[in-house]
Short mmCIF file of C-alpha atoms and ligand atoms in Angstrom, two decimals:
data_model
loop_
_atom_site.label_atom_id
_atom_site.label_comp_id
_atom_site.label_asym_id
_atom_site.label_seq_id
_atom_site.Cartn_x
_atom_site.Cartn_y
_atom_site.Cartn_z
CA MET A 227 130.10 69.34 97.00
CA SER A 228 131.41 72.07 99.85
CA PRO A 229 128.29 74.53 99.83
CA TYR A 230 131.09 77.18 100.64
CA GLN A 231 132.87 79.62 98.72
CA CYS A 232 136.17 82.21 98.44
CA ALA A 233 134.55 84.76 98.53
CA HIS A 234 136.28 87.09 95.19
CA CYS A 235 137.32 84.24 93.61
CA LYS A 236 134.42 82.41 94.38
CA GLU A 237 137.32 79.21 93.86
CA THR A 238 135.51 75.80 96.62
CA LEU A 239 136.51 76.37 100.26
CA SER A 240 136.03 72.64 102.24
CA PHE A 241 134.47 74.13 105.91
CA ILE A 242 137.23 74.47 107.46
CA GLU A 243 138.99 76.80 105.11
CA GLN A 244 135.16 78.86 104.98
CA ALA A 245 135.62 78.55 109.75
CA ARG A 246 138.93 80.38 108.83
CA SER A 247 138.07 83.06 106.32
CA PRO A 248 135.67 83.48 104.19
CA TYR A 249 138.14 84.18 101.66
CA CYS A 250 141.47 81.66 100.04
CA GLU A 251 144.74 81.82 99.73
CA LYS A 252 145.75 83.03 96.93
CA PRO A 253 147.65 86.54 97.47
CA ILE A 254 144.27 87.87 94.85
CA CYS A 255 141.69 87.02 97.90
CA GLN A 256 144.25 87.97 100.05
CA ARG A 257 144.39 91.34 98.26
CA ALA A 258 140.75 91.87 98.20
CA LYS A 259 140.61 91.13 101.93
CA VAL A 260 142.93 93.98 103.18
CA GLN A 261 140.67 96.45 100.49
CA LEU A 262 137.80 95.61 102.54
CA TYR A 263 139.40 95.95 105.04
CA VAL A 264 140.37 99.29 105.26
CA ALA A 265 137.60 100.30 102.95
CA GLU A 266 134.80 99.05 105.94
CA ASN A 267 137.62 100.91 108.64
CA LYS A 268 137.61 103.81 106.58
CA GLN A 269 133.15 104.56 106.44
CA ARG A 270 133.50 103.59 110.17
CA LEU A 271 136.26 106.53 111.25
CA THR A 272 133.55 107.91 108.55
CA ALA A 273 130.22 108.42 110.19
CA GLN A 274 132.53 108.70 113.07
CA VAL A 275 134.07 111.50 112.97
CA ILE A 276 130.41 113.13 111.55
CA ALA A 277 128.49 112.14 114.92
CA GLU A 278 131.04 113.94 116.90
CA LEU A 279 131.89 116.91 114.92
CA GLU A 280 128.39 117.45 114.45
CA LYS A 281 128.07 116.98 117.91
CA PHE A 282 130.49 119.49 118.82
CA ILE A 283 129.18 122.13 116.93
CA LYS A 284 125.18 121.99 118.06
CA HIS A 285 126.40 121.81 121.03
CA THR A 286 129.32 125.31 120.32
CA PRO A 287 127.12 128.86 120.59
CA THR A 288 127.07 130.05 117.68
CA ARG A 289 128.90 133.06 118.20
CA LYS A 290 131.76 130.63 119.41
CA LEU A 291 132.09 130.00 115.54
CA PRO A 292 134.01 132.45 113.80
CA SER A 293 131.77 133.41 110.62
CA ARG A 294 132.71 132.09 107.83
CA LEU A 295 132.78 128.65 109.11
CA ARG A 296 129.21 128.81 109.89
CA LYS A 297 128.40 129.82 107.11
CA GLU A 298 130.00 127.30 105.47
CA LEU A 299 129.08 124.39 108.03
CA LYS A 300 125.71 125.80 106.35
CA LYS A 301 125.69 125.72 103.16
CA THR A 302 128.83 123.05 102.64
CA SER A 303 129.23 119.47 103.41
CA PRO A 304 132.10 118.78 104.71
CA LEU A 305 135.72 116.96 102.49
CA ILE A 306 136.60 114.21 106.30
CA ALA A 307 140.44 113.60 106.01
CA LEU A 308 141.44 110.34 107.14
CA LEU A 309 145.42 110.94 108.51
CA PRO A 310 148.26 108.94 110.22
CA ALA A 311 148.35 110.45 114.99
CA ASN A 312 152.18 111.44 116.90
CA THR A 313 151.42 109.58 119.83
CA ASN A 314 154.74 109.72 120.72
CA GLN A 315 155.56 111.65 124.19
CA LEU A 316 157.26 115.04 124.51
CA THR A 317 160.18 115.25 126.51
CA GLU A 318 163.31 117.16 127.42
CA LEU A 319 165.44 117.25 123.94
CA GLY A 320 168.79 115.78 125.56
CA GLN A 321 172.46 116.98 124.75
CA LYS A 322 173.43 113.71 122.90
CA ARG A 323 170.92 113.77 120.37
CA LYS A 324 172.06 117.59 119.93
CA LEU A 325 174.80 116.99 119.66
CA GLU A 326 174.68 113.83 117.38
CA PHE A 327 172.43 116.36 114.73
CA LEU A 328 174.30 118.65 114.58
CA ARG A 329 178.12 115.70 114.09
CA HIS A 330 175.44 114.87 110.81
CA VAL A 331 175.55 118.42 110.36
CA SER A 332 179.55 118.82 109.67
CA MET A 333 179.85 116.09 108.41
CA ILE A 334 176.84 117.27 104.84
CA TYR A 335 178.63 120.52 105.44
CA LYS A 336 182.61 119.43 104.14
CA ASP A 337 180.76 117.55 101.45
CA VAL A 338 179.50 120.86 100.32
CA LYS A 339 183.13 122.59 100.31
CA THR A 340 184.56 119.11 99.25
CA HIS A 341 182.22 118.75 96.18
CA ASN A 342 181.82 114.94 97.17
CA PRO A 343 177.36 114.35 97.03
CA SER A 344 177.65 110.84 97.11
CA ALA A 345 179.05 110.97 100.62
CA ASN A 346 176.74 110.53 102.47
CA ARG A 347 172.98 109.35 102.13
CA VAL A 348 170.50 112.07 99.98
CA TYR A 349 167.60 112.15 100.94
CA SER A 350 165.45 113.80 98.21
CA GLU A 351 167.45 116.45 94.93
CA GLN A 352 164.60 119.06 94.20
CA LEU A 353 162.57 120.84 95.31
CA GLU A 354 159.35 121.10 94.83
CA PRO A 355 157.62 124.40 93.49
CA PRO A 356 155.40 126.03 96.91
CA LEU A 357 151.68 124.98 96.46
CA PRO A 358 149.15 127.89 95.69
CA LYS A 359 148.71 128.97 98.84
CA ASN A 360 144.88 128.17 99.88
CA GLU A 361 145.73 124.58 99.04
CA ALA A 362 148.54 125.06 101.53
CA GLN A 363 146.88 126.40 104.32
CA LEU A 364 144.86 123.36 104.04
CA LEU A 365 147.23 120.86 104.04
CA GLY A 366 148.98 122.41 106.70
CA ASN A 367 145.81 123.22 108.79
CA ALA A 368 145.54 118.78 108.27
CA CYS A 369 149.43 117.95 109.25
CA ALA A 370 147.89 120.30 112.51
CA THR A 371 145.62 118.29 112.69
CA CYS A 372 147.69 114.48 113.09
CA MET A 373 150.83 116.29 114.87
CA GLY A 374 153.69 115.23 112.42
CA TYR A 375 153.71 111.58 112.20
CA CYS A 376 155.95 111.56 109.96
CA CYS A 377 158.47 114.23 111.28
CA ARG A 378 159.40 109.84 114.01
CA LEU A 379 161.24 109.61 110.63
CA GLY A 380 163.46 112.11 111.15
CA GLN A 381 165.36 111.07 114.63
CA THR A 382 168.81 113.05 114.94
CA HIS A 383 169.84 113.47 111.07
CA ALA A 384 166.31 116.07 109.94
CA PHE A 385 166.84 115.00 106.39
CA VAL A 386 169.45 117.65 106.24
CA ASP A 387 171.95 116.14 103.01
CA TYR A 388 173.96 116.86 100.36
CA PRO A 389 171.49 118.90 98.27
CA THR A 390 169.83 121.19 101.16
CA LEU A 391 172.41 122.33 102.85
CA LYS A 392 173.85 123.40 99.05
CA ASN A 393 171.06 125.34 98.55
CA LEU A 394 170.97 127.04 101.93
CA LEU A 395 175.23 127.71 102.11
CA ALA A 396 173.51 129.11 98.33
CA SER A 397 171.96 132.05 99.45
CA LYS A 398 174.78 133.17 102.97
CA PRO A 399 177.65 135.66 101.98
CA ALA A 400 180.92 134.02 101.26
CA GLU A 401 182.65 134.62 104.90
CA PHE A 402 179.28 132.44 105.94
CA SER A 403 181.65 129.65 108.51
CA GLU A 404 181.09 125.60 109.67
CA LYS A 405 180.63 127.07 113.35
CA ASP A 406 177.90 129.98 111.62
CA LEU A 407 175.81 127.44 110.44
CA LEU A 408 176.09 125.28 113.21
CA ASP A 409 175.05 128.08 115.99
CA LEU A 410 171.96 128.32 113.13
CA TYR A 411 170.37 125.42 112.94
CA SER A 412 171.07 125.24 117.02
CA ASP A 413 168.82 128.14 117.47
CA TYR A 414 166.20 126.26 117.10
CA PHE A 415 166.66 123.27 119.15
CA PRO A 416 163.28 123.15 121.27
CA LYS A 417 163.27 122.08 124.89
CA GLN A 418 160.95 119.45 124.31
CA SER A 419 161.59 117.09 121.50
CA TYR A 420 159.58 113.92 120.40
CA GLN A 421 160.32 110.90 121.75
CA ASN A 422 162.67 109.05 119.44
CA SER A 423 161.31 111.24 116.78
CA CYS A 424 163.09 114.32 114.87
CA VAL A 425 165.60 116.36 116.98
CA PHE A 426 162.97 119.45 115.77
CA GLN A 427 159.49 118.77 116.14
CA GLY A 428 158.53 120.73 119.02
CA ASN A 429 154.77 120.86 120.95
CA LYS A 430 153.84 123.22 118.25
CA GLY A 431 155.20 121.32 115.14
CA CYS A 432 158.73 121.93 113.74
CA THR A 433 161.11 124.84 115.36
CA LEU A 434 162.66 125.56 111.28
CA PRO A 435 161.83 127.52 109.43
CA ARG A 436 160.97 126.36 105.83
CA ASP A 437 164.35 127.84 104.33
CA VAL A 438 166.08 125.79 107.34
CA ARG A 439 164.57 122.84 106.74
CA SER A 440 165.89 119.66 104.37
CA ILE A 441 164.75 119.80 100.91
CA THR A 442 162.76 116.49 101.81
CA CYS A 443 160.53 117.91 104.76
CA ASN A 444 159.42 120.73 102.70
CA ASN A 445 158.69 118.66 99.68
CA PHE A 446 157.11 115.66 101.89
CA LEU A 447 153.32 114.82 101.75
CA CYS A 448 151.49 111.27 102.80
CA ASP A 449 149.66 109.27 101.17
CA GLU A 450 146.48 109.99 103.63
CA VAL A 451 147.20 113.85 102.77
CA LYS A 452 147.36 113.18 98.79
CA LYS A 453 144.87 111.81 98.70
CA TYR A 454 142.77 114.03 100.83
CA ARG A 455 144.46 117.29 98.42
CA HIS A 456 143.09 115.46 95.37
CA GLU A 457 139.73 115.65 97.19
CA VAL A 458 140.55 118.88 97.69
CA LEU A 459 140.18 119.60 94.24
CA GLN A 460 137.78 117.45 92.92
CA THR A 461 135.65 120.01 95.22
CA ASP A 462 134.59 123.54 95.78
CA SER A 463 134.30 123.22 98.88
CA GLU A 464 136.94 123.87 102.38
CA LEU A 465 135.64 123.12 104.50
CA THR A 466 137.39 120.03 106.16
CA PHE A 467 136.58 117.35 109.39
CA ALA A 468 139.55 116.42 109.51
CA VAL A 469 140.81 113.01 111.53
CA ALA A 470 143.95 111.55 113.21
CA VAL A 471 143.87 108.06 113.71
CA ASP A 472 145.70 105.68 115.53
CA LYS A 473 145.38 101.98 114.92
CA LYS A 474 141.64 101.88 114.74
CA THR A 475 141.02 104.55 117.45
CA ILE A 476 140.28 108.65 116.85
CA VAL A 477 143.16 110.23 118.39
CA PHE A 478 142.38 114.06 117.27
CA THR A 479 140.14 115.44 115.06
CA SER A 480 139.61 119.96 114.19
CA VAL A 481 136.88 121.75 111.65
CA TYR A 482 138.80 123.63 109.10
CA SER A 483 138.42 125.89 106.12
CA HIS A 484 142.40 127.37 104.84
CA GLU A 485 141.00 130.62 106.55
CA ASN A 486 139.60 128.94 110.66
CA PHE A 487 141.39 125.88 112.18
CA ILE A 488 139.36 124.99 115.39
CA ARG A 489 141.07 121.62 117.19
CA VAL A 490 138.15 119.95 118.96
CA LYS A 491 139.48 116.23 120.14
CA GLU A 492 143.00 117.27 121.74
CA LYS A 493 143.38 114.99 124.34
CA LYS A 494 145.38 110.94 123.51
CA ALA A 495 143.05 108.76 123.65
S1 LIG B 772 152.01 114.29 105.95
FE1 LIG B 772 150.79 113.12 106.96
S2 LIG B 772 152.48 111.65 107.93
FE2 LIG B 772 153.16 113.76 107.29
S3 LIG B 772 152.05 115.35 108.93
FE3 LIG B 772 151.14 116.18 107.73
S4 LIG B 772 149.07 114.42 107.42
FE4 LIG B 772 150.69 113.53 109.60
S1 LIG B 773 163.31 118.98 109.71
FE1 LIG B 773 161.37 119.83 110.69
S2 LIG B 773 159.24 119.08 109.57
FE2 LIG B 773 161.28 117.79 109.64
S3 LIG B 773 161.34 116.10 110.44
FE3 LIG B 773 162.08 117.40 112.13
S4 LIG B 773 160.60 118.71 112.57
FE4 LIG B 773 160.11 117.05 110.73
ZN1 LIG B 774 139.75 83.46 96.26
#
C-alpha cells in the first residue's frame, strides 16, 4: 500500500501523484489547495508589509510624523489592508476615447428623454446611502493606496447608465440640454489618463465629482476593501498599514488613520 495521502481528504495517492501535488484531483481538495496558497500568501505579504513599514517609521524623524499618528502607533497595533494595485501607465487622453465616451452619454441621454430604461445596459439601479464620515475616509485611503485598480473597467462608458443620468438630470433645471450635459462631462476630462482604463482616471484618481459620477462608481467596494471594512468595524483601531499588490509583488504601501495619510512606497515595482 502507498504511504502517501492527499493532504486534504487523506485518500491514498500513488508515488507519481504525490510527486505532482500533495493534493488529489477532487475539486474539494483543489479548492483546499488554493485556499492554503491564498492564506500563505496573505501571511507572507502581511509579514513583509509590517517589516517594511516598521522600518520606515523607525527611520523617519518623529517630528515628521503627524502627532496623532505617532500616538496611535504607540498605543494600537495596526490593521492590515491587503489591496490590489493599479499598475497601468499614464498616457495622453486621446480625442477618440473622449468622443466614444460622449457618444455613450448622448445615447443614454436619449434613452432618458424617451423613457426607455432598457435600451442600454444598466450597471446599478440604486445609490447606496453614504458611509459614515470616518469609515468613508479610511476606505478612501485604502483606495488611494491601490490607485484605482477597479477603474480599469470604466473604459469609455465610466458606468454612466440610465439611472445615473436620470438622477443627474433631475437635479438640473428643465432647460439643461444635451449639449450642457456633454459640456459638463467634457470639462472633467483629464489631460492624462491611465492606459485602457476609464477616461476619467487621472493621475490623482477620478476627476469626476461624486454627484456626476455613476451610481456604480459611488457604490463600489471591491472584495478586498469589503474585507478591510469588516475589520475596521470589528475594532477600535483605525491605524492601518496598507499594501497594494500586483500578483505576488508589493507595489504601493501606506500608513494612515482617518486623519493622516502617508504614502510610503510609491514607485512602481
Ligand atoms: S475599490 Fe478596491 S480596486 Fe477599487 S480603488 Fe478601492 S481598493 Fe482599489
Ligand atoms: S468614473 Fe471615476 S470612479 Fe468611475 S470608473 Fe471612472 S475613474 Fe473610476
Ligand atoms: Zn483529496
